[in-house]
Amino acid sequence: MKFCDQCGAAVRLSIPAGDHLPRYVCEACSTIHYRNPRIVVGCVPEHEGRILLCRRAIEPRRGFWTVPAGFMENNETLQQAAARESQEEAQAEVTIGSLLSVVHVLHAEQVHVFFRARLPAARYAPGAESLEVGLVAPADIPWADLAFPSTEFTLHRYLEDKAGGSEPYHFTTIDRRLTRTPGS
Amino acid sequence: MKFCDQCGAAVRLSIPAGDHLPRYVCEACSTIHYRNPRIVVGCVPEHEGRILLCRRAIEPRRGFWTVPAGFMENNETLQQAAARESQEEAQAEVTIGSLLSVVHVLHAEQVHVFFRARLPAARYAPGAESLEVGLVAPADIPWADLAFPSTEFTLHRYLEDKAGGSEPYHFTTIDRRLTRTPGS
């Protein structure tokens, strides 16, 4: 951030009075610009034991596999966002179920939220952001070609929980700055 | 938003190619500025059957009661944010527990997330954003003077779950544009 989105003047990083973190502050109109994590929402749609996966047509991680997921918009719920992303990325009408995982992706300044979901009919096709989509048996999940660590975490928990016959939620934190080298 | 925070030129609302919603797009550098819900995180800290409440010293809803809560920052987890807000608003060291509620506050473009929490020692004092803080028995909760509908929803679920001896999570959606007149 270089300029104030309210008045167009330059912003400067400084700690406002009473605050404890540096913020982008406008030198002209004094607006304080807070920057907060964005929410990414997705789901694990299942149809008769197989899971709907999408191969990404866009960066980051073009060509890698993921479950349907994307940025939450204003004026929608998490569940509506998860269903919308399944429609957009896989042209799939899903029924959103229980909360599955919450992943703090610190290096990306994002919180990823995933739900269990059902795909009642095996109807799906690539949306604009997918190269291909398909129903994949658990044994055939392309673990080495998944797009994101949060996808991997979420699919592992989904399968474990299903084997165990329960539907708990899971929190985890991923910080690639500490634990992984930056991706492509 | 009136100006591009990258180059300072004017922005215009338009639907980018391949998108389905209007975005603020920079006419000079073509940056697309997405606007997404912000996350507010809080907790219900309990000490020996009483709940820690704060009376707000700041707008909105100055003078009304709430549980410790505030905007999630980058580089922290939801649980860390909830503990930090308890420290900042009530100078209270809490232990964050299970997920209690997720409230989609559509009119505010926010998602509120609350956790159960324990306050091991009855040590607390008003932080800069609180007029007073105190441990309140369930029978004494000032329901008519709570700051936000999400606080009210969360405290009701907390007490019901405690009576029932379980710790489920709860989703709800609040849209004041549809169901309430705007507050002060």
CSV table of N, CA and C in Angstrom, one decimal, chain A residues 1-8 20-21 23 34-39 71-79 84 88 98-99 102 104 106 109 111 115 169 171 173 177, chain B residues 1-8 20-21 23 34-39 71-79 84 88 98-99 102 104 106 109 111 115 169 171 173 177:
chain,number,residue,atom,x,y,z
A,1,MET,N,0.8,-1.2,0.0
A,1,MET,CA,0.0,0.0,0.0
A,1,MET,C,0.9,1.2,0.0
A,2,LYS,N,0.6,2.1,-1.0
A,2,LYS,CA,1.4,3.3,-1.1
A,2,LYS,C,0.6,4.6,-1.0
A,3,PHE,N,-0.7,4.5,-1.3
A,3,PHE,CA,-1.5,5.7,-1.4
A,3,PHE,C,-2.8,5.5,-0.6
A,4,CYS,N,-3.4,6.6,-0.1
A,4,CYS,CA,-4.6,6.5,0.7
A,4,CYS,C,-5.8,6.3,-0.3
A,5,ASP,N,-6.6,5.3,0.0
A,5,ASP,CA,-7.7,5.0,-0.9
A,5,ASP,C,-8.9,5.9,-0.7
A,6,GLN,N,-8.8,6.8,0.3
A,6,GLN,CA,-9.9,7.8,0.5
A,6,GLN,C,-9.5,9.1,-0.2
A,7,CYS,N,-8.2,9.6,-0.1
A,7,CYS,CA,-7.9,10.9,-0.7
A,7,CYS,C,-6.8,10.9,-1.7
A,8,GLY,N,-6.1,9.8,-1.9
A,8,GLY,CA,-5.1,9.7,-2.9
A,8,GLY,C,-3.7,10.1,-2.5
A,20,HIS,N,-0.7,-0.7,18.9
A,20,HIS,CA,0.6,-1.4,19.2
A,20,HIS,C,1.3,-1.9,18.0
A,21,LEU,N,0.7,-1.7,16.8
A,21,LEU,CA,1.2,-2.2,15.6
A,21,LEU,C,1.3,-1.1,14.5
A,23,ARG,N,0.7,0.8,11.2
A,23,ARG,CA,-0.4,0.8,10.2
A,23,ARG,C,0.0,1.8,9.1
A,34,TYR,N,-6.3,-0.3,8.1
A,34,TYR,CA,-6.0,-1.6,8.7
A,34,TYR,C,-5.9,-2.7,7.7
A,35,ARG,N,-5.0,-3.6,7.9
A,35,ARG,CA,-4.9,-4.8,7.0
A,35,ARG,C,-5.1,-6.0,7.8
A,36,ASN,N,-6.1,-6.8,7.4
A,36,ASN,CA,-6.5,-8.0,8.1
A,36,ASN,C,-6.5,-9.2,7.3
A,37,PRO,N,-6.5,-10.4,7.9
A,37,PRO,CA,-6.5,-11.6,7.1
A,37,PRO,C,-7.7,-11.8,6.3
A,38,ARG,N,-7.6,-12.4,5.1
A,38,ARG,CA,-8.7,-12.7,4.2
A,38,ARG,C,-9.1,-14.1,4.5
A,39,ILE,N,-10.4,-14.3,4.2
A,39,ILE,CA,-11.0,-15.7,4.4
A,39,ILE,C,-11.1,-16.4,3.1
A,71,PHE,N,-11.9,-17.0,-2.3
A,71,PHE,CA,-12.1,-15.9,-1.4
A,71,PHE,C,-13.5,-15.7,-1.0
A,72,MET,N,-13.8,-15.6,0.2
A,72,MET,CA,-15.2,-15.2,0.7
A,72,MET,C,-15.5,-13.8,0.2
A,73,GLU,N,-16.7,-13.6,-0.3
A,73,GLU,CA,-17.1,-12.2,-0.7
A,73,GLU,C,-17.9,-11.6,0.5
A,74,ASN,N,-18.1,-10.3,0.4
A,74,ASN,CA,-19.0,-9.6,1.3
A,74,ASN,C,-20.5,-10.1,1.0
A,75,ASN,N,-21.3,-10.0,1.9
A,75,ASN,CA,-22.8,-10.3,1.7
A,75,ASN,C,-23.1,-11.8,1.5
A,76,GLU,N,-22.2,-12.7,2.0
A,76,GLU,CA,-22.5,-14.1,1.9
A,76,GLU,C,-22.0,-14.8,3.2
A,77,THR,N,-22.6,-15.9,3.5
A,77,THR,CA,-22.1,-16.7,4.6
A,77,THR,C,-21.0,-17.6,4.2
A,78,LEU,N,-20.3,-18.2,5.1
A,78,LEU,CA,-19.2,-19.1,4.8
A,78,LEU,C,-19.7,-20.3,4.0
A,79,GLN,N,-20.9,-20.8,4.4
A,79,GLN,CA,-21.5,-21.9,3.7
A,79,GLN,C,-21.9,-21.5,2.2
A,84,ARG,N,-20.8,-21.6,-3.6
A,84,ARG,CA,-20.6,-20.8,-4.7
A,84,ARG,C,-19.3,-21.2,-5.4
A,88,GLU,N,-18.6,-22.4,-9.2
A,88,GLU,CA,-17.8,-21.6,-10.1
A,88,GLU,C,-16.6,-22.5,-10.7
A,98,SER,N,-20.9,-30.2,7.8
A,98,SER,CA,-20.3,-29.7,9.0
A,98,SER,C,-19.0,-29.1,8.8
A,99,LEU,N,-18.6,-28.3,9.7
A,99,LEU,CA,-17.2,-27.6,9.7
A,99,LEU,C,-16.2,-28.7,9.8
A,102,VAL,N,-10.1,-25.4,10.0
A,102,VAL,CA,-9.8,-24.0,9.9
A,102,VAL,C,-8.2,-24.0,9.9
A,104,HIS,N,-4.9,-21.6,9.7
A,104,HIS,CA,-4.3,-20.2,9.7
A,104,HIS,C,-3.1,-20.3,8.8
A,106,LEU,N,-0.4,-18.3,7.8
A,106,LEU,CA,0.2,-17.0,8.3
A,106,LEU,C,0.9,-16.2,7.2
A,109,GLU,N,-1.4,-14.4,5.0
A,109,GLU,CA,-2.3,-13.5,5.7
A,109,GLU,C,-3.8,-14.0,5.3
A,111,VAL,N,-7.1,-17.0,6.4
A,111,VAL,CA,-7.6,-18.0,7.2
A,111,VAL,C,-8.5,-18.9,6.2
A,115,PHE,N,-15.5,-27.0,4.7
A,115,PHE,CA,-16.7,-27.8,5.2
A,115,PHE,C,-16.7,-29.2,4.5
A,169,TYR,N,-14.2,-30.8,14.1
A,169,TYR,CA,-13.5,-29.8,13.4
A,169,TYR,C,-12.0,-29.8,13.8
A,171,PHE,N,-8.3,-27.4,13.8
A,171,PHE,CA,-7.5,-26.2,13.6
A,171,PHE,C,-6.1,-26.6,13.4
A,173,THR,N,-2.1,-24.5,12.0
A,173,THR,CA,-1.4,-23.3,11.5
A,173,THR,C,-0.3,-23.6,10.6
A,177,ARG,N,7.0,-19.4,6.0
A,177,ARG,CA,8.2,-18.6,6.3
A,177,ARG,C,9.1,-19.4,7.2
B,1,MET,N,-14.0,3.5,-1.1
B,1,MET,CA,-12.7,3.5,-1.8
B,1,MET,C,-12.8,4.4,-3.0
B,2,LYS,N,-11.9,5.4,-3.1
B,2,LYS,CA,-11.9,6.4,-4.2
B,2,LYS,C,-10.7,6.4,-5.1
B,3,PHE,N,-9.5,6.0,-4.4
B,3,PHE,CA,-8.2,6.0,-5.1
B,3,PHE,C,-7.5,4.7,-5.0
B,4,CYS,N,-6.7,4.4,-6.0
B,4,CYS,CA,-5.9,3.2,-6.0
B,4,CYS,C,-4.8,3.3,-4.9
B,5,ASP,N,-4.7,2.3,-4.1
B,5,ASP,CA,-3.6,2.3,-3.0
B,5,ASP,C,-2.3,2.0,-3.5
B,6,GLN,N,-2.2,1.6,-4.8
B,6,GLN,CA,-0.9,1.3,-5.4
B,6,GLN,C,-0.3,2.4,-6.2
B,7,CYS,N,-1.1,3.2,-6.9
B,7,CYS,CA,-0.6,4.3,-7.7
B,7,CYS,C,-1.2,5.6,-7.4
B,8,GLY,N,-2.3,5.7,-6.7
B,8,GLY,CA,-2.9,7.0,-6.3
B,8,GLY,C,-3.9,7.5,-7.3
B,20,HIS,N,-17.8,-11.8,-11.7
B,20,HIS,CA,-19.2,-11.7,-11.7
B,20,HIS,C,-19.7,-10.6,-10.8
B,21,LEU,N,-18.8,-9.9,-10.1
B,21,LEU,CA,-19.2,-8.8,-9.2
B,21,LEU,C,-18.4,-7.6,-9.5
B,23,ARG,N,-16.0,-4.6,-8.9
B,23,ARG,CA,-14.8,-4.4,-8.1
B,23,ARG,C,-14.3,-2.9,-8.3
B,34,TYR,N,-10.0,-6.0,-4.4
B,34,TYR,CA,-11.0,-6.9,-3.8
B,34,TYR,C,-11.3,-6.4,-2.4
B,35,ARG,N,-12.6,-6.5,-2.0
B,35,ARG,CA,-13.0,-6.2,-0.6
B,35,ARG,C,-13.7,-7.4,0.0
B,36,ASN,N,-13.2,-7.8,1.1
B,36,ASN,CA,-13.7,-9.1,1.7
B,36,ASN,C,-14.0,-8.9,3.1
B,37,PRO,N,-14.8,-9.8,3.7
B,37,PRO,CA,-15.2,-9.7,5.1
B,37,PRO,C,-14.0,-9.7,6.0
B,38,ARG,N,-14.1,-8.9,7.1
B,38,ARG,CA,-13.0,-8.9,8.1
B,38,ARG,C,-13.5,-9.8,9.2
B,39,ILE,N,-12.5,-10.4,9.9
B,39,ILE,CA,-12.7,-11.3,11.0
B,39,ILE,C,-12.6,-10.6,12.3
B,71,PHE,N,-10.8,-7.0,16.1
B,71,PHE,CA,-10.3,-7.5,14.7
B,71,PHE,C,-9.1,-8.4,14.8
B,72,MET,N,-9.2,-9.4,14.1
B,72,MET,CA,-8.0,-10.3,13.9
B,72,MET,C,-6.9,-9.6,13.1
B,73,GLU,N,-5.7,-9.7,13.6
B,73,GLU,CA,-4.5,-9.1,12.9
B,73,GLU,C,-3.9,-10.2,12.0
B,74,ASN,N,-3.1,-9.7,11.1
B,74,ASN,CA,-2.2,-10.6,10.3
B,74,ASN,C,-1.2,-11.3,11.3
B,75,ASN,N,-0.7,-12.4,10.9
B,75,ASN,CA,0.4,-13.1,11.7
B,75,ASN,C,0.0,-13.6,13.0
B,76,GLU,N,-1.3,-13.9,13.2
B,76,GLU,CA,-1.8,-14.5,14.4
B,76,GLU,C,-2.9,-15.5,14.1
B,77,THR,N,-3.1,-16.5,15.0
B,77,THR,CA,-4.2,-17.4,14.8
B,77,THR,C,-5.4,-16.8,15.5
B,78,LEU,N,-6.6,-17.4,15.2
B,78,LEU,CA,-7.8,-17.0,15.8
B,78,LEU,C,-7.7,-17.1,17.3
B,79,GLN,N,-7.1,-18.2,17.8
B,79,GLN,CA,-7.0,-18.3,19.3
B,79,GLN,C,-6.1,-17.3,19.9
B,84,ARG,N,-5.4,-12.2,22.9
B,84,ARG,CA,-4.8,-10.9,22.8
B,84,ARG,C,-5.9,-9.9,23.2
B,88,GLU,N,-5.9,-7.1,26.0
B,88,GLU,CA,-6.0,-5.6,25.7
B,88,GLU,C,-7.2,-5.0,26.3
B,98,SER,N,-12.7,-24.4,23.3
B,98,SER,CA,-13.4,-24.9,22.0
B,98,SER,C,-14.1,-23.7,21.3
B,99,LEU,N,-14.3,-24.0,20.0
B,99,LEU,CA,-15.0,-23.1,19.2
B,99,LEU,C,-16.5,-23.0,19.6
B,102,VAL,N,-19.9,-18.9,15.3
B,102,VAL,CA,-19.4,-18.2,14.1
B,102,VAL,C,-20.7,-17.4,13.6
B,104,HIS,N,-22.1,-14.6,11.0
B,104,HIS,CA,-21.9,-13.8,9.7
B,104,HIS,C,-22.7,-12.5,9.9
B,106,LEU,N,-23.6,-9.7,8.1
B,106,LEU,CA,-23.6,-9.3,6.7
B,106,LEU,C,-23.5,-7.8,6.6
B,109,GLU,N,-20.1,-6.5,7.0
B,109,GLU,CA,-19.1,-7.2,6.2
B,109,GLU,C,-18.0,-7.8,7.1
B,111,VAL,N,-17.1,-11.4,9.8
B,111,VAL,CA,-17.4,-12.7,10.4
B,111,VAL,C,-16.9,-12.7,11.8
B,115,PHE,N,-14.8,-18.1,21.0
B,115,PHE,CA,-14.3,-19.4,21.6
B,115,PHE,C,-14.8,-19.4,23.1
B,169,TYR,N,-20.4,-26.2,18.3
B,169,TYR,CA,-20.3,-24.9,17.7
B,169,TYR,C,-21.6,-24.5,17.1
B,171,PHE,N,-23.5,-21.8,14.1
B,171,PHE,CA,-23.4,-20.8,13.1
B,171,PHE,C,-24.7,-20.0,13.1
B,173,THR,N,-26.5,-16.1,11.2
B,173,THR,CA,-26.3,-15.0,10.3
B,173,THR,C,-27.2,-13.8,10.8
B,177,ARG,N,-29.7,-5.0,8.0
B,177,ARG,CA,-30.4,-4.3,6.9
B,177,ARG,C,-31.8,-4.8,6.7
